[in-house]
Coordinates of C-alpha atoms in Angstrom, one line a residue:
M1 CA 0.0 0.0 0.0
N2 CA 1.2 3.5 -0.9
K3 CA 2.1 5.1 2.4
F4 CA 2.1 8.7 1.2
W5 CA -0.7 10.7 -0.3
N6 CA -1.1 14.2 -1.6
R7 CA 0.9 17.0 0.2
E8 CA 2.0 18.4 -3.2
D9 CA 1.6 22.0 -2.0
E10 CA 3.7 21.4 1.2
Q11 CA 6.4 19.6 -0.8
A12 CA 6.6 22.4 -3.3
R13 CA 6.9 25.1 -0.6
L14 CA 9.7 23.2 1.2
R15 CA 11.6 22.5 -2.0
A16 CA 11.4 26.2 -3.0
F17 CA 12.7 27.1 0.4
L18 CA 15.6 24.6 0.1
T19 CA 16.6 25.8 -3.4
A20 CA 16.5 29.5 -2.5
P21 CA 20.0 31.2 -2.2
G22 CA 21.5 31.6 1.3
G23 CA 20.4 30.3 4.6
G24 CA 17.1 30.5 6.3
L25 CA 14.5 28.9 8.6
A26 CA 11.4 26.9 7.9
V27 CA 9.0 25.5 10.5
L28 CA 6.8 22.4 10.1
Y29 CA 4.4 21.3 12.8
G30 CA 1.1 19.5 13.4
R31 CA -0.5 16.8 15.4
R32 CA 1.2 13.4 15.6
R33 CA 0.8 10.8 12.9
C34 CA -0.1 13.2 10.1
G35 CA 3.1 12.4 8.1
K36 CA 5.5 15.2 9.0
S37 CA 8.6 13.0 9.2
T38 CA 7.6 11.2 6.0
L39 CA 7.1 14.5 4.3
L40 CA 10.6 15.6 5.3
Q41 CA 12.1 12.4 4.1
R42 CA 10.6 13.0 0.7
V43 CA 11.9 16.5 0.3
L44 CA 15.4 16.2 1.9
D45 CA 18.2 14.8 -0.2
S46 CA 21.1 12.6 0.8
K47 CA 23.2 15.7 1.5
A48 CA 20.8 17.0 4.2
V49 CA 21.3 16.4 7.9
Y50 CA 18.2 14.9 9.6
F51 CA 18.1 14.5 13.3
Q52 CA 15.1 13.3 15.4
A53 CA 15.3 14.5 19.0
D54 CA 14.2 12.5 22.0
Q55 CA 13.7 13.3 25.7
R56 CA 17.3 12.9 26.9
E57 CA 19.4 15.5 28.7
A58 CA 21.0 18.3 26.6
P59 CA 24.6 16.9 26.5
L60 CA 23.4 13.6 25.1
Q61 CA 21.2 15.4 22.6
R62 CA 24.2 17.4 21.4
R63 CA 26.3 14.3 21.0
S64 CA 23.6 12.7 18.8
V65 CA 23.4 15.9 16.7
L66 CA 27.2 15.8 16.3
N67 CA 26.9 12.2 15.1
A68 CA 24.3 13.2 12.6
L69 CA 26.4 16.1 11.3
S70 CA 29.5 14.0 11.0
R71 CA 27.7 11.9 8.3
I72 CA 27.9 15.0 6.0
L73 CA 30.9 16.7 7.7
P74 CA 33.5 14.0 8.3
E75 CA 35.1 14.0 11.8
F76 CA 32.9 16.8 13.0
D77 CA 32.0 14.6 16.0
R78 CA 35.6 14.3 17.2
A79 CA 35.2 17.4 19.4
S80 CA 32.9 17.9 22.3
Y81 CA 31.1 21.1 23.0
A82 CA 30.0 22.5 26.3
D83 CA 26.8 24.2 25.0
W84 CA 24.8 24.8 21.9
N85 CA 26.5 28.1 21.2
D86 CA 29.9 26.5 20.9
L87 CA 28.4 23.7 18.7
L88 CA 26.7 26.1 16.3
A89 CA 29.8 28.4 16.2
A90 CA 31.9 25.4 15.1
L91 CA 29.3 24.3 12.6
Y92 CA 29.1 27.7 10.9
A93 CA 32.9 28.0 10.9
R94 CA 33.1 24.6 9.1
V95 CA 30.3 25.0 6.5
S96 CA 31.3 26.7 3.3
R97 CA 28.5 25.6 1.1
R98 CA 24.7 25.4 1.4
L99 CA 23.6 22.8 3.9
C100 CA 20.2 21.8 5.3
V101 CA 19.9 20.8 8.9
C102 CA 16.5 19.4 10.0
L103 CA 15.7 19.1 13.7
D104 CA 12.7 16.9 14.1
E105 CA 10.7 16.9 17.4
F106 CA 12.5 20.2 18.1
P107 CA 10.4 20.8 21.3
Y108 CA 12.3 18.0 23.0
L109 CA 15.6 19.9 22.4
V110 CA 14.1 23.0 23.8
Q111 CA 12.7 21.3 26.9
A112 CA 16.3 20.1 27.7
A113 CA 17.9 23.4 26.7
P114 CA 15.5 26.4 26.9
E115 CA 18.2 28.7 25.6
L116 CA 18.4 27.0 22.3
P117 CA 15.9 29.2 20.4
S118 CA 17.8 32.3 21.4
V119 CA 21.2 30.8 20.4
L120 CA 19.8 29.6 17.1
Q121 CA 18.3 33.0 16.4
R122 CA 21.7 34.7 16.4
Y123 CA 23.0 32.3 13.7
V124 CA 19.8 32.4 11.6
D125 CA 20.2 36.2 11.5
R126 CA 23.7 36.0 10.1
P127 CA 23.7 37.5 6.5
D128 CA 26.5 35.2 5.5
G129 CA 24.9 32.0 6.7
Q130 CA 24.7 29.0 4.3
I131 CA 22.6 26.7 6.5
K132 CA 18.9 26.0 5.9
W133 CA 17.3 25.1 9.2
I134 CA 14.0 23.1 9.3
L135 CA 12.4 22.8 12.7
C136 CA 9.7 20.2 13.1
G137 CA 7.5 19.1 16.0
S138 CA 4.2 17.5 17.1
S139 CA 3.7 19.8 20.1
Q140 CA 1.5 22.3 18.3
R141 CA 1.3 24.9 21.1
M142 CA 5.1 24.9 21.7
M143 CA 5.9 25.1 18.0
Q144 CA 3.5 28.0 17.6
G145 CA 5.0 29.7 20.6
L146 CA 8.5 29.4 19.2
V147 CA 7.6 31.1 15.9
L148 CA 4.3 33.0 16.2
D149 CA 4.6 34.5 19.6
R150 CA 5.9 38.1 19.3
T151 CA 8.1 37.7 22.3
A152 CA 9.8 34.5 21.0
P153 CA 13.4 34.7 19.8
L154 CA 12.6 33.1 16.5
Y155 CA 9.5 35.2 15.8
G156 CA 9.6 36.7 12.3
R157 CA 12.6 34.6 11.2
A158 CA 10.9 31.7 9.4
G159 CA 10.6 32.0 5.7
E160 CA 8.1 29.1 5.7
I161 CA 5.7 28.1 8.4
I162 CA 3.6 25.0 7.5
K163 CA 1.0 23.5 9.7
L164 CA 0.4 20.0 8.4
A165 CA -3.3 19.2 8.8
P166 CA -5.1 15.9 8.5
L167 CA -5.9 14.9 4.9
G168 CA -9.2 15.4 3.2
A169 CA -11.6 12.4 3.1
G170 CA -11.2 11.9 -0.6
W171 CA -7.7 10.5 -0.2
L172 CA -8.9 7.7 2.2
A173 CA -10.8 5.9 -0.6
H174 CA -7.5 5.8 -2.6
A175 CA -5.4 4.8 0.4
L176 CA -7.6 1.9 1.5
K177 CA -9.1 1.1 -1.9
L178 CA -12.7 1.4 -0.6
A179 CA -16.0 1.9 -2.3
P180 CA -17.3 5.4 -1.7
P181 CA -19.9 4.6 1.1
D182 CA -17.3 2.5 2.9
A183 CA -14.8 5.3 2.6
V184 CA -17.3 7.7 4.3
E185 CA -17.8 5.2 7.1
A186 CA -14.0 4.7 7.5
Y187 CA -13.5 8.4 7.6
S188 CA -16.1 8.7 10.4
V189 CA -13.8 6.4 12.4
W190 CA -10.2 7.2 11.4
G191 CA -10.6 10.8 10.3
G192 CA -7.9 12.3 8.1
V193 CA -4.7 11.0 9.8
P194 CA -2.6 8.9 7.4
R195 CA -1.0 6.7 10.0
Y196 CA -4.4 5.6 11.2
W197 CA -5.3 4.6 7.6
E198 CA -2.1 2.7 7.3
L199 CA -2.7 0.8 10.5
A200 CA -6.4 0.1 9.6
G201 CA -5.4 -1.1 6.1
K202 CA -3.6 -4.1 7.6
H203 CA -6.8 -5.6 8.8
K204 CA -9.5 -7.5 6.9
D205 CA -12.5 -5.3 7.9
M206 CA -13.5 -2.4 10.1
E207 CA -14.4 -4.3 13.2
S208 CA -11.2 -6.4 13.3
A209 CA -9.2 -3.1 12.9
L210 CA -11.2 -1.5 15.8
K211 CA -10.7 -4.5 18.0
A212 CA -6.9 -4.7 17.4
L213 CA -6.1 -1.0 17.3
V214 CA -8.6 0.7 19.6
W215 CA -10.7 -1.6 21.8
D216 CA -7.8 -3.8 22.8
R217 CA -6.1 -2.3 25.8
F218 CA -2.8 -3.0 24.2
G219 CA -3.9 -1.5 20.9
V220 CA -1.7 1.2 19.3
L221 CA -4.6 3.7 19.4
H222 CA -6.2 2.7 22.7
E223 CA -4.9 5.8 24.5
E224 CA -4.4 8.0 21.5
P225 CA -6.5 11.0 22.7
L226 CA -4.5 11.3 25.9
R227 CA -1.2 11.1 24.1
L228 CA -2.4 13.8 21.7
L229 CA -3.0 16.1 24.6
L230 CA 0.2 15.2 26.4
D231 CA 2.1 16.3 23.3
D232 CA 1.0 19.8 24.1
M233 CA 0.2 19.9 27.8
R234 CA 1.9 18.6 30.9
G235 CA -1.4 18.3 32.7
A236 CA -4.2 17.0 30.4
V237 CA -6.8 16.1 32.9
Q238 CA -9.1 19.1 32.4
L239 CA -8.9 19.1 28.6
Y240 CA -9.4 15.3 28.5
S241 CA -12.5 15.7 30.7
I242 CA -13.9 18.5 28.6
M243 CA -13.5 16.4 25.4
S244 CA -15.1 13.4 27.0
L245 CA -18.1 15.5 27.9
I246 CA -18.5 17.0 24.5
G247 CA -18.1 13.5 23.0
A248 CA -20.9 12.4 25.3
G249 CA -23.3 15.1 24.0
C250 CA -22.6 18.1 26.2
H251 CA -22.3 20.8 23.6
R252 CA -23.1 24.0 25.6
V253 CA -20.6 25.6 28.0
S254 CA -23.3 25.6 30.7
E255 CA -23.7 21.9 30.3
I256 CA -20.0 21.2 30.5
A257 CA -19.6 23.6 33.5
G258 CA -22.5 21.9 35.3
R259 CA -21.0 18.4 34.8
L260 CA -17.6 19.5 36.0
G261 CA -18.9 21.7 38.8
K262 CA -17.0 24.7 37.6
P263 CA -18.0 28.3 36.7
M264 CA -18.4 28.8 33.0
P265 CA -15.8 31.6 32.6
S266 CA -13.1 29.2 33.9
L267 CA -13.7 26.9 30.9
M268 CA -13.3 29.5 28.1
R269 CA -9.5 29.3 28.0
P270 CA -9.3 25.4 27.9
L271 CA -12.0 25.4 25.2
A272 CA -10.1 27.9 23.2
Q273 CA -6.9 25.8 23.5
L274 CA -8.8 22.7 22.3
C275 CA -10.1 24.8 19.3
E276 CA -6.6 26.0 18.5
L277 CA -5.3 22.5 18.5
G278 CA -8.0 21.4 16.1
Y279 CA -9.6 18.9 18.4
V280 CA -12.8 20.9 19.1
R281 CA -14.7 23.4 17.0
R282 CA -17.2 26.1 18.1
D283 CA -20.3 26.3 16.0
V284 CA -22.6 29.3 15.8
P285 CA -25.8 29.5 13.8
F286 CA -25.2 30.7 10.2
G287 CA -25.1 34.5 9.9
E288 CA -24.1 35.1 13.5
S289 CA -20.7 36.4 14.6
H290 CA -18.3 34.0 16.3
K291 CA -17.2 37.0 18.4
N292 CA -20.6 38.0 19.7
S293 CA -22.9 35.0 19.4
K294 CA -24.2 33.6 22.7
R295 CA -25.6 30.5 21.0
S296 CA -22.3 28.6 20.7
L297 CA -22.2 24.8 20.5
Y298 CA -18.9 23.0 21.0
R299 CA -18.3 19.8 19.0
L300 CA -15.4 17.4 18.5
Q301 CA -13.8 18.4 15.2
D302 CA -11.8 15.2 14.7
S303 CA -13.7 12.0 13.6
F304 CA -11.4 9.6 15.5
L305 CA -12.0 11.6 18.7
R306 CA -15.7 11.5 18.2
F307 CA -15.6 7.7 17.8
Y308 CA -13.3 7.3 20.8
F309 CA -15.3 9.3 23.3
R310 CA -18.6 7.6 22.1
F311 CA -17.6 4.0 21.6
V312 CA -14.4 3.5 23.6
L313 CA -14.1 5.5 26.8
P314 CA -17.6 4.7 28.1
Y315 CA -16.7 1.0 28.0
E316 CA -13.2 1.3 29.4
S317 CA -13.8 -0.9 32.4
A318 CA -15.0 -3.8 30.3
L319 CA -12.2 -3.3 27.7
A320 CA -9.6 -3.3 30.4
Q321 CA -10.8 -6.9 31.1
G322 CA -10.6 -7.9 27.5
V323 CA -14.4 -7.8 27.1
Y324 CA -15.3 -6.2 23.8
G325 CA -19.0 -7.1 23.5
E326 CA -20.4 -3.9 25.0
A327 CA -18.4 -1.6 22.8
Q328 CA -19.1 -3.7 19.7
H329 CA -22.8 -3.7 20.4
A330 CA -22.9 0.1 21.0
W331 CA -21.0 0.6 17.7
R332 CA -23.3 -1.6 15.7
A333 CA -26.5 0.0 17.2
A334 CA -25.4 3.6 16.6
R335 CA -23.1 3.2 13.6
V336 CA -25.5 4.7 11.1
H337 CA -26.2 7.7 13.3
H338 CA -22.4 8.2 13.8
V339 CA -21.7 8.0 10.1
A340 CA -24.6 10.4 9.4
A341 CA -23.0 13.1 11.6
C342 CA -19.8 12.8 9.7
W343 CA -21.7 12.9 6.4
E344 CA -23.2 16.3 7.5
D345 CA -19.7 17.7 8.0
L346 CA -18.5 16.4 4.6
S347 CA -21.6 17.8 2.9
R348 CA -21.1 21.2 4.4
A349 CA -17.4 21.1 3.4
S350 CA -18.4 20.3 -0.2
V351 CA -20.5 23.4 -0.8
P352 CA -17.8 25.9 -2.0
W353 CA -16.6 23.3 -4.4
L354 CA -19.9 22.5 -6.1
G355 CA -21.6 24.7 -8.7
L356 CA -25.0 24.1 -7.1
A357 CA -27.8 25.9 -9.1
G358 CA -25.1 27.5 -11.2
Q359 CA -23.8 29.6 -8.3
T360 CA -20.6 29.9 -6.3
W361 CA -21.2 29.6 -2.6
S362 CA -19.5 30.7 0.6
V363 CA -18.4 28.3 3.3
A364 CA -21.5 26.6 4.7
S365 CA -22.6 26.3 8.4
P366 CA -25.5 24.8 10.2
W367 CA -28.4 27.0 11.5
W368 CA -30.7 26.4 14.4
G369 CA -33.4 28.6 15.9
S370 CA -37.1 28.7 16.4
A371 CA -40.2 29.8 14.5
G372 CA -43.2 28.5 16.5
G373 CA -40.9 25.6 17.5
P374 CA -37.3 24.4 17.0
V375 CA -36.0 24.7 13.5
E376 CA -32.7 23.3 12.2
F377 CA -30.8 23.2 8.9
D378 CA -27.8 21.0 8.3
V379 CA -26.4 23.2 5.6
V380 CA -26.8 27.0 5.0
A381 CA -24.6 29.1 2.7
R382 CA -24.8 32.4 0.9
S383 CA -24.0 32.9 -2.7
L384 CA -21.0 35.1 -3.4
D385 CA -23.2 37.7 -5.1
G386 CA -25.4 37.8 -2.0
K387 CA -28.7 37.2 -3.9
E388 CA -29.4 33.6 -3.0
L389 CA -29.3 31.5 0.1
L390 CA -28.7 27.7 0.0
V391 CA -30.5 25.6 2.6
G392 CA -30.1 21.9 2.7
E393 CA -30.6 18.6 4.5
C394 CA -28.2 15.6 4.7
K395 CA -29.5 12.1 4.8
W396 CA -27.5 8.9 5.3
A397 CA -29.1 5.5 5.2
E398 CA -28.1 1.9 4.7
K399 CA -30.5 1.5 1.8
S400 CA -31.3 3.9 -1.1
V401 CA -33.5 6.8 -0.1
V402 CA -36.3 7.8 -2.3
V403 CA -36.8 11.6 -2.1
D404 CA -39.8 13.5 -3.3
V405 CA -37.9 16.5 -4.6
A406 CA -40.9 18.7 -4.8
K407 CA -42.1 18.1 -1.2
L408 CA -38.5 18.4 0.0
A409 CA -38.0 21.8 -1.7
A410 CA -41.4 23.1 -0.5
R411 CA -40.7 22.1 3.1
L412 CA -37.2 23.5 3.1
R413 CA -38.3 26.8 1.6
E414 CA -41.1 27.1 4.1
K415 CA -38.8 26.5 7.1
A416 CA -36.2 28.8 5.6
C417 CA -38.3 31.8 6.6
A418 CA -37.0 31.4 10.1
I419 CA -33.4 32.3 9.0
P420 CA -33.0 36.1 9.2
E421 CA -30.7 36.2 6.2
A422 CA -33.4 34.5 4.0
Q423 CA -35.4 37.7 3.8
G424 CA -35.2 39.2 0.4
R425 CA -33.1 36.3 -1.1
R426 CA -34.0 33.5 -3.4
I427 CA -33.8 30.1 -1.7
V428 CA -31.9 27.2 -3.3
T429 CA -32.8 23.9 -1.7
V430 CA -30.5 20.9 -1.7
C431 CA -30.5 17.4 -0.2
W432 CA -27.3 15.4 0.2
L433 CA -28.0 11.7 0.0
G434 CA -25.4 9.2 1.2
G435 CA -25.0 5.5 2.0
G436 CA -27.1 3.2 -0.1
S437 CA -28.1 6.2 -2.2
Q438 CA -24.4 6.3 -3.4
G439 CA -24.0 10.0 -2.6
R440 CA -26.0 12.5 -4.6
A441 CA -26.9 16.2 -4.2
L442 CA -30.4 16.7 -5.4
C443 CA -30.9 20.4 -6.4
P444 CA -34.5 21.5 -7.0
A445 CA -35.0 24.9 -8.6
P446 CA -34.6 28.1 -6.6
S447 CA -37.8 29.6 -5.2
G448 CA -39.6 31.4 -7.9
A449 CA -38.1 29.5 -10.8
G450 CA -40.5 28.5 -13.6
R451 CA -39.5 24.9 -13.8
R452 CA -38.2 22.2 -11.5
R453 CA -34.5 21.3 -12.0
N454 CA -33.2 18.1 -10.4
G455 CA -29.7 16.7 -11.0
V456 CA -26.6 15.1 -9.7
C457 CA -23.9 17.7 -9.1
G458 CA -20.2 16.9 -10.0
G459 CA -17.4 17.3 -7.5
P460 CA -13.8 18.6 -7.3
P461 CA -10.6 16.6 -6.8
P462 CA -10.2 14.3 -3.8
D463 CA -8.4 16.6 -1.5
G464 CA -10.4 19.6 -2.5
M465 CA -13.7 18.0 -1.4
P466 CA -14.4 15.2 0.9
V467 CA -15.2 11.9 -0.7
G468 CA -18.9 11.2 -0.2
A469 CA -20.0 14.8 -0.5
A470 CA -22.2 15.2 -3.5
G471 CA -21.2 14.1 -6.9
S472 CA -18.4 12.1 -8.5
G473 CA -16.7 11.5 -5.2
L474 CA -19.5 9.0 -4.4

């Protein structure tokens, strides 16, 4: 199985950085298992120095760095250096041509030697420098602090800063060679993390992969959420607790605070941290400001985390005894509902990529409110010319769904009156069908059009749009 997918843009940017004249600094970071090290190995040539740090003391780290440098600079490791400044001074004195030095898991080096960023800054700033530095790490908050914090020594020095995000769902079908409905189901479990795909691909089916990797107490991913948080935090208890409550259905701050027995204001900072890390997202109804809206709902952003906190953590006591039946039963009973929630996310993500009703649309959001009773829309988006409003529903089912397009359009248009931004705009109604229906977007005519239009809409390339969202992806 091919173990590397996409990342063309990231490769191109890093190669351009490496071929530019002179020295410089590039930063690559992102959550664990997204392929950072593999990406570096693809862009670095045999003349580059690659070093992966660990959690040893600084003198041992420096000795390992010297060993890595001596592979390119013969006998460079014959001397010992008392600190990083002496080592870098000797390196710059020795190097007379362009050289790339990549320090992977850079936060481990900084933990052992906090002075290292300040020392490195002095050499990166040298106008005569010939060394290209690439700093890489999985501790997202620490890497951001090193290069994006105005008070950090390396702030403003990086010529490239790349945050490696999880892959789009379209690549999973290629990676695991799955039919489109199966790819959506797999994405609802494994998300966009390439290493999870690689591990899952070694098993014959979904349940055997779940049992071996996640439900088994010795499974590689059994404690993955906690490890993700420990990459960024020394104490992860509060963040782990918040994620577990969100995964259990507590989406409002008031609910989370009540379950934890804490005042709501004390939770705003940890919730913001989880959002920054990409593990949680804050939804507000379409058309409302993220800054001012008081109707926020917090949801787990990552598919694997959603699966974990719904189908693993609640059954931890049984799983610790090697009893998988409860977790398996819960998964089988709620699988369709779980996949449907992922389908909604993928459908919303597809909107800007689809020429629905001949329009170009903004990023879609859900909307909820009341008009004589609760009203919800899975998908709402505004046309870029501001004249039309798209409102839609997402349906996922095991078997093909027969949709009466006329009734669907009438019902959606009637309910759309509850959305403030619908006033004065033409309404385009859309239904995303997935599962047994093989993934279609049914697009009736906008309100006021003289004839009914109904068709299957085409989709963009795999990474541009999630597989399974309307069109050729499914």
